[in-house]
PDB file of C-alpha atoms in Angstrom:
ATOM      1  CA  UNK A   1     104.397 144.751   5.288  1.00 51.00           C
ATOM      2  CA  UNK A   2     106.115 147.742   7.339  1.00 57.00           C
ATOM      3  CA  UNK A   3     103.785 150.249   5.554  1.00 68.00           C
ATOM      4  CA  UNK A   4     100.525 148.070   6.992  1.00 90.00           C
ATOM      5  CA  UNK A   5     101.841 148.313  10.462  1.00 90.00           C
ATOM      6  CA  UNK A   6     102.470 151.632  10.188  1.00 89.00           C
ATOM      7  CA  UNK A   7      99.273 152.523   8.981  1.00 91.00           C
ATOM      8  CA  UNK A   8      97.781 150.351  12.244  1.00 93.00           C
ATOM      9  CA  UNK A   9      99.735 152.142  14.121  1.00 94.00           C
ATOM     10  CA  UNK A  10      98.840 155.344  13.112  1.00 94.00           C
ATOM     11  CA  UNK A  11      95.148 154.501  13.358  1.00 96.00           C
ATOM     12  CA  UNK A  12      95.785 153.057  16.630  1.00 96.00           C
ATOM     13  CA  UNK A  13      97.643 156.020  17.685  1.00 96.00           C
ATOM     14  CA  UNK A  14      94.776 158.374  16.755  1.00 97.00           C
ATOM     15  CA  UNK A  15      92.126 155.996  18.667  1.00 97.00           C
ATOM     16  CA  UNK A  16      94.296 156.784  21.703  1.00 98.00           C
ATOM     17  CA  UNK A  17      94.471 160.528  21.351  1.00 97.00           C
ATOM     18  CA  UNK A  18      90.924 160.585  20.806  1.00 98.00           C
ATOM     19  CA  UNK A  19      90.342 158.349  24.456  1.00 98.00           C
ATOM     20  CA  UNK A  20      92.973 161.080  26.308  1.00 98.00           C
ATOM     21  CA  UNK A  21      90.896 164.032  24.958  1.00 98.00           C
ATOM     22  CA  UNK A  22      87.409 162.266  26.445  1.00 98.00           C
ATOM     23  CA  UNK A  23      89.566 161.240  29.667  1.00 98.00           C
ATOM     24  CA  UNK A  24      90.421 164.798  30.263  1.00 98.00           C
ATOM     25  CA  UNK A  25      86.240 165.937  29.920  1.00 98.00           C
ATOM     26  CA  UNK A  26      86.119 163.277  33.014  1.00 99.00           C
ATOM     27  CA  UNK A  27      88.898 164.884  34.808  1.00 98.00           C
ATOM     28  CA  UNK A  28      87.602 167.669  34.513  1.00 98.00           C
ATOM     29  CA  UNK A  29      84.121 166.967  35.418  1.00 98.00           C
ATOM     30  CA  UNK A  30      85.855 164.908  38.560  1.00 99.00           C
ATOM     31  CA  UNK A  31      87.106 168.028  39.708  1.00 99.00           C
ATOM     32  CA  UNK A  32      83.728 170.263  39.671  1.00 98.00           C
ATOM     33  CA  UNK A  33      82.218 167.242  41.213  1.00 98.00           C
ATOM     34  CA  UNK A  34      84.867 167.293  44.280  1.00 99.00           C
ATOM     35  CA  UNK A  35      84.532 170.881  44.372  1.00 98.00           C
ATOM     36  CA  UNK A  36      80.790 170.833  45.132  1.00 98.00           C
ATOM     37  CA  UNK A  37      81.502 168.560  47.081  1.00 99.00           C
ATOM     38  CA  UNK A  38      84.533 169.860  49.151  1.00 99.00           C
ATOM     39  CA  UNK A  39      81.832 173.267  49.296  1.00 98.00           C
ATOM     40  CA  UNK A  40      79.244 171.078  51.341  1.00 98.00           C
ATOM     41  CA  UNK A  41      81.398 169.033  53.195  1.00 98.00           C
ATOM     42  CA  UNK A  42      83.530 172.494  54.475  1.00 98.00           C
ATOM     43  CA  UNK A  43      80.126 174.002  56.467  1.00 97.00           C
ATOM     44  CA  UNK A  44      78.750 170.398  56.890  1.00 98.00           C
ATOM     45  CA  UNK A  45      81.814 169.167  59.218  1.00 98.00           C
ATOM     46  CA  UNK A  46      82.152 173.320  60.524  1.00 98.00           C
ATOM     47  CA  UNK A  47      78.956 171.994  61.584  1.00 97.00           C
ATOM     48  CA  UNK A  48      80.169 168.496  63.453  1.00 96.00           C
ATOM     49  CA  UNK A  49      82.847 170.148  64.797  1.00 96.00           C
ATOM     50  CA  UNK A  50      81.356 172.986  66.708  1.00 96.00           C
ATOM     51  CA  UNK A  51      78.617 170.546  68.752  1.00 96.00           C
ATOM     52  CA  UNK A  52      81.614 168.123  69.072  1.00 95.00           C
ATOM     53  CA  UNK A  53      83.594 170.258  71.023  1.00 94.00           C
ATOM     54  CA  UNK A  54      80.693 172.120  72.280  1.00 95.00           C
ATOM     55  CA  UNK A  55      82.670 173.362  75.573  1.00 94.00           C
ATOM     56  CA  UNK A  56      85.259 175.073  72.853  1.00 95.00           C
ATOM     57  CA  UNK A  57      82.251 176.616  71.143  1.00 95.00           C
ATOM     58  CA  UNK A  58      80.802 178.208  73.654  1.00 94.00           C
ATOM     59  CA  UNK A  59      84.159 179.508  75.437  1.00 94.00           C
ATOM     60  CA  UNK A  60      84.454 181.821  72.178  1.00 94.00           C
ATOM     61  CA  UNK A  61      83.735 185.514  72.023  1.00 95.00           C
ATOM     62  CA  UNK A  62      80.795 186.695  69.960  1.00 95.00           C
ATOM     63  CA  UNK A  63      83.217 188.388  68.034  1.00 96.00           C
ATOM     64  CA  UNK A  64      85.191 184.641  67.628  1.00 95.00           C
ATOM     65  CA  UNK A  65      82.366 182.942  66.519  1.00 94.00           C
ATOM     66  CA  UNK A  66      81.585 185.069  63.962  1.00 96.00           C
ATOM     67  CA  UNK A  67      85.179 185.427  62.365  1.00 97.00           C
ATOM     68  CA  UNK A  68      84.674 181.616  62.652  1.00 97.00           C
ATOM     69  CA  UNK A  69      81.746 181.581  60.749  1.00 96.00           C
ATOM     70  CA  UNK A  70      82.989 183.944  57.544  1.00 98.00           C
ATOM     71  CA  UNK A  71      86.485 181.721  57.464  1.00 98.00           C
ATOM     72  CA  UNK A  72      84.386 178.646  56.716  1.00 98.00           C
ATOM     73  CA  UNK A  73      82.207 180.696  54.022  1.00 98.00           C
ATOM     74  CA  UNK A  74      85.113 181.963  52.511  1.00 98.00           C
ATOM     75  CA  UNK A  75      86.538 178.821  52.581  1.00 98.00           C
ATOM     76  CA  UNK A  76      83.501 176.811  50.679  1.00 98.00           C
ATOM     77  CA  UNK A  77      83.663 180.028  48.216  1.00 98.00           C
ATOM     78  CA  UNK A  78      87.206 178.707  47.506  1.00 98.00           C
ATOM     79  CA  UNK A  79      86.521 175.524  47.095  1.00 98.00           C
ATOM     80  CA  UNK A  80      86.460 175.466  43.459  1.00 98.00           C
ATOM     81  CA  UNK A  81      89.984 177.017  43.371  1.00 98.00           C
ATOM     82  CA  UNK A  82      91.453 174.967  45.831  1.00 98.00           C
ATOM     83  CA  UNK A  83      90.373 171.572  43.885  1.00 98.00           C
ATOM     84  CA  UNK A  84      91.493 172.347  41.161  1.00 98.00           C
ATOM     85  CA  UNK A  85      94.874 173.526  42.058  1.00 97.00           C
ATOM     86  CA  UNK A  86      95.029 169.900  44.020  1.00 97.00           C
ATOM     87  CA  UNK A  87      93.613 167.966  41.626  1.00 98.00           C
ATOM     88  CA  UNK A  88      95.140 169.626  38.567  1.00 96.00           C
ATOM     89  CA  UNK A  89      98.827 168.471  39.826  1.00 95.00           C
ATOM     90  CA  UNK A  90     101.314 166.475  38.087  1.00 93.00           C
ATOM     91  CA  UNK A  91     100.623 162.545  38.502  1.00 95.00           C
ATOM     92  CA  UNK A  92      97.290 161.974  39.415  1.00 98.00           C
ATOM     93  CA  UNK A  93      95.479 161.866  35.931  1.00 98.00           C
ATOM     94  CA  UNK A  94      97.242 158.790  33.956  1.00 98.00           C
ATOM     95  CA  UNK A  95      96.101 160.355  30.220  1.00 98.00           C
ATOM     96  CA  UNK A  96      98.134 163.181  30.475  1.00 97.00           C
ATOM     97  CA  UNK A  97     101.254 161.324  30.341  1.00 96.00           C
ATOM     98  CA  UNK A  98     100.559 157.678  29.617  1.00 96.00           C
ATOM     99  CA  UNK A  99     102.876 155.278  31.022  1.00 94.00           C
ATOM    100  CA  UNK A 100     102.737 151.528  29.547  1.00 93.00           C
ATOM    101  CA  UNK A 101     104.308 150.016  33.159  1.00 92.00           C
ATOM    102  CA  UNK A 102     101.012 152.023  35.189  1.00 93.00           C
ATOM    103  CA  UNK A 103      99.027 149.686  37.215  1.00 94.00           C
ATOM    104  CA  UNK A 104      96.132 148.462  35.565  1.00 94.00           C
ATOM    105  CA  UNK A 105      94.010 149.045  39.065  1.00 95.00           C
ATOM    106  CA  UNK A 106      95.192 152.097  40.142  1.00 96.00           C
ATOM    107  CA  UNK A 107      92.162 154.058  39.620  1.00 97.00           C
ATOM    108  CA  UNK A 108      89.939 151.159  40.778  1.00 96.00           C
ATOM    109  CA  UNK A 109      86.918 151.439  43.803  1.00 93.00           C
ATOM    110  CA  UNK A 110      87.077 148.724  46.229  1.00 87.00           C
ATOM    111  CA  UNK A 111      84.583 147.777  49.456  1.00 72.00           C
ATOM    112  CA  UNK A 112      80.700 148.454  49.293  1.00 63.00           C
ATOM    113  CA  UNK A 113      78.498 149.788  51.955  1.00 59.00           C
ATOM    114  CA  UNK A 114      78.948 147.251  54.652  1.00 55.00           C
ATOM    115  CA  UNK A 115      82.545 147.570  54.764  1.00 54.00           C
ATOM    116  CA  UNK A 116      83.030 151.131  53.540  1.00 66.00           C
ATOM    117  CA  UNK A 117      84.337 151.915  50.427  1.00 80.00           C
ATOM    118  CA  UNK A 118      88.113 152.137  49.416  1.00 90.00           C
ATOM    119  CA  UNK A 119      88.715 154.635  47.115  1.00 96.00           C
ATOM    120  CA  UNK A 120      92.140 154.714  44.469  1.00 96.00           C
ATOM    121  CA  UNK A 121      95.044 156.444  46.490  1.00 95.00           C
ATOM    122  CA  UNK A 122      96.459 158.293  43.763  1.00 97.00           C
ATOM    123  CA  UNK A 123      93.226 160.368  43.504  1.00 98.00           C
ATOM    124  CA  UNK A 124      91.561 159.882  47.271  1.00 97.00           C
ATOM    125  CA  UNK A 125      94.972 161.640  48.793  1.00 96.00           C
ATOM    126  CA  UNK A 126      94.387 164.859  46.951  1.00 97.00           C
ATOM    127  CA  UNK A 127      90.708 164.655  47.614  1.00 98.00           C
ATOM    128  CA  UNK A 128      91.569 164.751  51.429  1.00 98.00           C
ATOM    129  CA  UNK A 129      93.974 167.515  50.635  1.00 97.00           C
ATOM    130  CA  UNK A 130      91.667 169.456  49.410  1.00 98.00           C
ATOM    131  CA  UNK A 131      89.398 168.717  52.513  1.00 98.00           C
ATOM    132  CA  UNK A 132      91.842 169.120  55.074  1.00 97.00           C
ATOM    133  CA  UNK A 133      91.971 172.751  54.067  1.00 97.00           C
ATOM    134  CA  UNK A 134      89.244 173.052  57.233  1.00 98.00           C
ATOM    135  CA  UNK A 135      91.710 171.876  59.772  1.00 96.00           C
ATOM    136  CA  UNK A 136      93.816 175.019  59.801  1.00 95.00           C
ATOM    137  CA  UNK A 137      90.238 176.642  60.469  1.00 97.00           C
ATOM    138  CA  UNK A 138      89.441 174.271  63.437  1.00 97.00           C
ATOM    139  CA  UNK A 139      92.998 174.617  64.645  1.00 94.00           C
ATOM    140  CA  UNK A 140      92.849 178.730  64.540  1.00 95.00           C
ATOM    141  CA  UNK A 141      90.087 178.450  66.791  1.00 95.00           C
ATOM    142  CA  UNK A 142      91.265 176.115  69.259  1.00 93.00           C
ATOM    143  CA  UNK A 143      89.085 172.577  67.772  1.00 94.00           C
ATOM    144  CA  UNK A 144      91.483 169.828  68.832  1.00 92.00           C
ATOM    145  CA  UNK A 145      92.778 169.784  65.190  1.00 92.00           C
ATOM    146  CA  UNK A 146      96.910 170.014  64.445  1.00 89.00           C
ATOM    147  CA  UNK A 147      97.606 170.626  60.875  1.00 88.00           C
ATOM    148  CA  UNK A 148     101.759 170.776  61.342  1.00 81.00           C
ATOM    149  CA  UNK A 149     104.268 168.602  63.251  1.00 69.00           C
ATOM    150  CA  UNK A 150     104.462 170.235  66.698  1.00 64.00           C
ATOM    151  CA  UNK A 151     103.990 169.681  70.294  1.00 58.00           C
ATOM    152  CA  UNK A 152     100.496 169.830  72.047  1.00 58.00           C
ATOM    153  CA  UNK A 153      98.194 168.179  73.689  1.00 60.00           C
ATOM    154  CA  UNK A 154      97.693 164.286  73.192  1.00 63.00           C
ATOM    155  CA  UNK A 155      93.921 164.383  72.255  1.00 65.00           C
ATOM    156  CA  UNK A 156      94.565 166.426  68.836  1.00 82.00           C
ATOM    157  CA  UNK A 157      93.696 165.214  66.250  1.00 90.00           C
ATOM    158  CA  UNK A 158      96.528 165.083  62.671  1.00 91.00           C
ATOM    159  CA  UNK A 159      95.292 166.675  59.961  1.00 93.00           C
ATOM    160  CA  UNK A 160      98.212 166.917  57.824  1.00 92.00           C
ATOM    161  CA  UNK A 161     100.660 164.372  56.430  1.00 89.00           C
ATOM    162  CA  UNK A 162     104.486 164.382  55.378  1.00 80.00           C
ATOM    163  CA  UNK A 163     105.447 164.368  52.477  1.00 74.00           C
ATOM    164  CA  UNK A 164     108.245 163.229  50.205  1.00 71.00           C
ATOM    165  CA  UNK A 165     110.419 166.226  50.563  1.00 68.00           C
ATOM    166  CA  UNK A 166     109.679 166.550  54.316  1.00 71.00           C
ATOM    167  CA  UNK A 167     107.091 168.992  54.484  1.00 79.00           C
ATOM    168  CA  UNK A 168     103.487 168.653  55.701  1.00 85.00           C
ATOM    169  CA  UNK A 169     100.416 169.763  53.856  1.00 87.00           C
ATOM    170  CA  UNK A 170      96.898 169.800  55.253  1.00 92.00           C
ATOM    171  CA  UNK A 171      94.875 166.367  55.121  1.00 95.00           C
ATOM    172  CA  UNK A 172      91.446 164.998  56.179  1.00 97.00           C
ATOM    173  CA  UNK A 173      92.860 161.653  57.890  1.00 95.00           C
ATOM    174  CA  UNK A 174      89.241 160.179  58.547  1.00 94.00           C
ATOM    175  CA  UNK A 175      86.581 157.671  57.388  1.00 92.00           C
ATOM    176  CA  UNK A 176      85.373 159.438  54.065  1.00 95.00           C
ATOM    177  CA  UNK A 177      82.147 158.699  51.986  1.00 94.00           C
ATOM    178  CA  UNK A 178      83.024 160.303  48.391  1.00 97.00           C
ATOM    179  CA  UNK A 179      79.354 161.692  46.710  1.00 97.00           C
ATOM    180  CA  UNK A 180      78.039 159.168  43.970  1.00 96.00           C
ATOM    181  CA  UNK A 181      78.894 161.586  41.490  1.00 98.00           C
ATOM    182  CA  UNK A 182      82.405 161.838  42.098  1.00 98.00           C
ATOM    183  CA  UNK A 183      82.229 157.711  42.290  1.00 96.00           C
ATOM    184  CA  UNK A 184      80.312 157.631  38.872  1.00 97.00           C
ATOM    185  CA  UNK A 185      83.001 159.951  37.327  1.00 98.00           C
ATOM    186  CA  UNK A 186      86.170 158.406  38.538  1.00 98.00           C
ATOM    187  CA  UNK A 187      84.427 154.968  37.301  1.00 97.00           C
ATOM    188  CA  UNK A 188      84.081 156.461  33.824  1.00 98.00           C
ATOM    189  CA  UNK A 189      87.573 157.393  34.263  1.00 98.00           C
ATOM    190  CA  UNK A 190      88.604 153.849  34.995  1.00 98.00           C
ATOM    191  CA  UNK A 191      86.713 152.546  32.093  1.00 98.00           C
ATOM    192  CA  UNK A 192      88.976 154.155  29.721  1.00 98.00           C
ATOM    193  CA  UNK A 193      91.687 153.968  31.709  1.00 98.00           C
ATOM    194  CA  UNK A 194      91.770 149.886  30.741  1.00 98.00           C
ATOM    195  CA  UNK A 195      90.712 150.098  27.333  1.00 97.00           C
ATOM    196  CA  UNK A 196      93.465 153.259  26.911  1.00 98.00           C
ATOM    197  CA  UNK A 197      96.262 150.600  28.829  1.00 97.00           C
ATOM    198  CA  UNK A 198      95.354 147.984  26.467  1.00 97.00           C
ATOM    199  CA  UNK A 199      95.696 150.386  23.494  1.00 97.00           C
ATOM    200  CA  UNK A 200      99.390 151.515  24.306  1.00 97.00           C
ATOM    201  CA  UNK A 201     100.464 148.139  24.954  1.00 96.00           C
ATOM    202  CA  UNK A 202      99.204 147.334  21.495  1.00 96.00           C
ATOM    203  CA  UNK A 203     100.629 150.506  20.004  1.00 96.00           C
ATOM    204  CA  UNK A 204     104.212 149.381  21.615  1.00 94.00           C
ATOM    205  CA  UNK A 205     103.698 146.009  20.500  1.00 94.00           C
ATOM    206  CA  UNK A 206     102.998 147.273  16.677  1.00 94.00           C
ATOM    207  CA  UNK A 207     106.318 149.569  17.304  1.00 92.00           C
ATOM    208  CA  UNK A 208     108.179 146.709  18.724  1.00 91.00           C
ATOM    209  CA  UNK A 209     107.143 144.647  15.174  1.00 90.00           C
ATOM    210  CA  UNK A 210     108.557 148.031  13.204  1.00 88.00           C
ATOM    211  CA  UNK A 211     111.543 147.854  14.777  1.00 87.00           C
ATOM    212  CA  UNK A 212     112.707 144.266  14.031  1.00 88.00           C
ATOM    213  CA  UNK A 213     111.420 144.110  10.719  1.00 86.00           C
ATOM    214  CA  UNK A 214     113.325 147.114   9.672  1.00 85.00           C
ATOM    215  CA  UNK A 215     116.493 145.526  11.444  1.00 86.00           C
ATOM    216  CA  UNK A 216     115.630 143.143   9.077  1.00 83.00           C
ATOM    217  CA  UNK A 217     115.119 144.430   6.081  1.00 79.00           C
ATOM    218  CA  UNK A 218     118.393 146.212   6.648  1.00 82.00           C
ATOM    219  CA  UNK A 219     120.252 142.774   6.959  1.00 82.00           C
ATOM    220  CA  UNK A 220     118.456 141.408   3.672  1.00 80.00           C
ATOM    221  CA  UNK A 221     119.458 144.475   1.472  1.00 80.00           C
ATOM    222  CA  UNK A 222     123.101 144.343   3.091  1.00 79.00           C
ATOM    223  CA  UNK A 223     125.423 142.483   0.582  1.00 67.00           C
TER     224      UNK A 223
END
């Protein structure tokens, strides 16, 4: 009977490898997706911010305006670089080291247009990582943005957040509509999140069954 398990098993064990190899395609796709994205959205808020603060803008030098200008191009020529270096970090993408005691909703998207969507926190933080890349831009040139913990003016806006070892990295800390694509992909993602969940716990349940049946089978062949 052990040998029939253990041929489940393996067959079950194979069906899961095969779901973490497609998983990663979507990961991967996720992150060109937020890179195009990150590549718009970089000269598309430039954009915002400038006519925002339009008495800023036009206090700056020629000169200023250009260097300005070539930072945020440079910056949306990165952008591919900089999401994946975000993105491909430790902890965000469940299939590369599944976990049975994961929460089966963690990658779930919640609201709809009337109430703005709410997007998973383990992947919408480095998303805004990624985008808050622009405030040290803004701040350089005097845009009301603060991307570190120190004293200014009251009317700054935070772009940055603390971490866990006490250290601040740049974040976008405002309302943020992800594109469809990078909504489509991350739902694809979920999709096989659930059906990969509900594969390990089967795979642990199967090892579980192993276990006590060779515990005993050891008992029965003990004189």
């Amino acid at each position: 009977m052990s040998e029939k398990l253990e041929d489940i098993l393996a067959i079950k064990e194979n069906e899961l490898l095969s779901l973490c190899a497609i998983m990663q395609e979507i990961r991967v796709k996720f992150i060109i997706s937020t890179s195009d994205f990150a590549a718009k959205w970089y000269e598309e808020t430039a954009k915002q911010y400038i006519k925002k603060y339009s008495e800023i803008s036009l206090n700056l030098s020629t000169d200023s305006f250009g260097d300005l200008k070539k930072k945020v191009k440079m910056l949306v020529a990165e952008s591919k670089e900089i999401s994946e270096k975000v993105l491909g970090q430790s902890g965000i993408w469940w299939h590369e080291k599944p976990e049975l005691h994961s929460a089966v909703s963690q990658y779930d998207q919640l609201g709809n247009q009337q109430v703005g969507n709410k997007y998973p926190e383990v992947v919408d933080r480095p998303v805004r990582i990624v985008l808050g890349e622009l405030g040290g831009i803004l701040e350089e040139f005097g845009f009301r943005v603060r991307t570190s913990v120190t004293f200014g003016p009251h009317n700054e806006e935070y772009w940055f957040e603390k971490t866990e070892e006490k250290t601040t990295s740049p974040y976008f800390p405002h309302m943020l509509e992800w594109s469809k694509q990078m909504q489509e992909t991350l739902n694809e993602y979920n999709q096989l999140y659930k059906q990969a969940m509900l594969l390990l716990q089967s795979i642990q349940m199967i090892k579980d069954e192993i276990k006590k049946r060779k515990i005993i089978d050891l008992w029965d062949s003990t004189s």
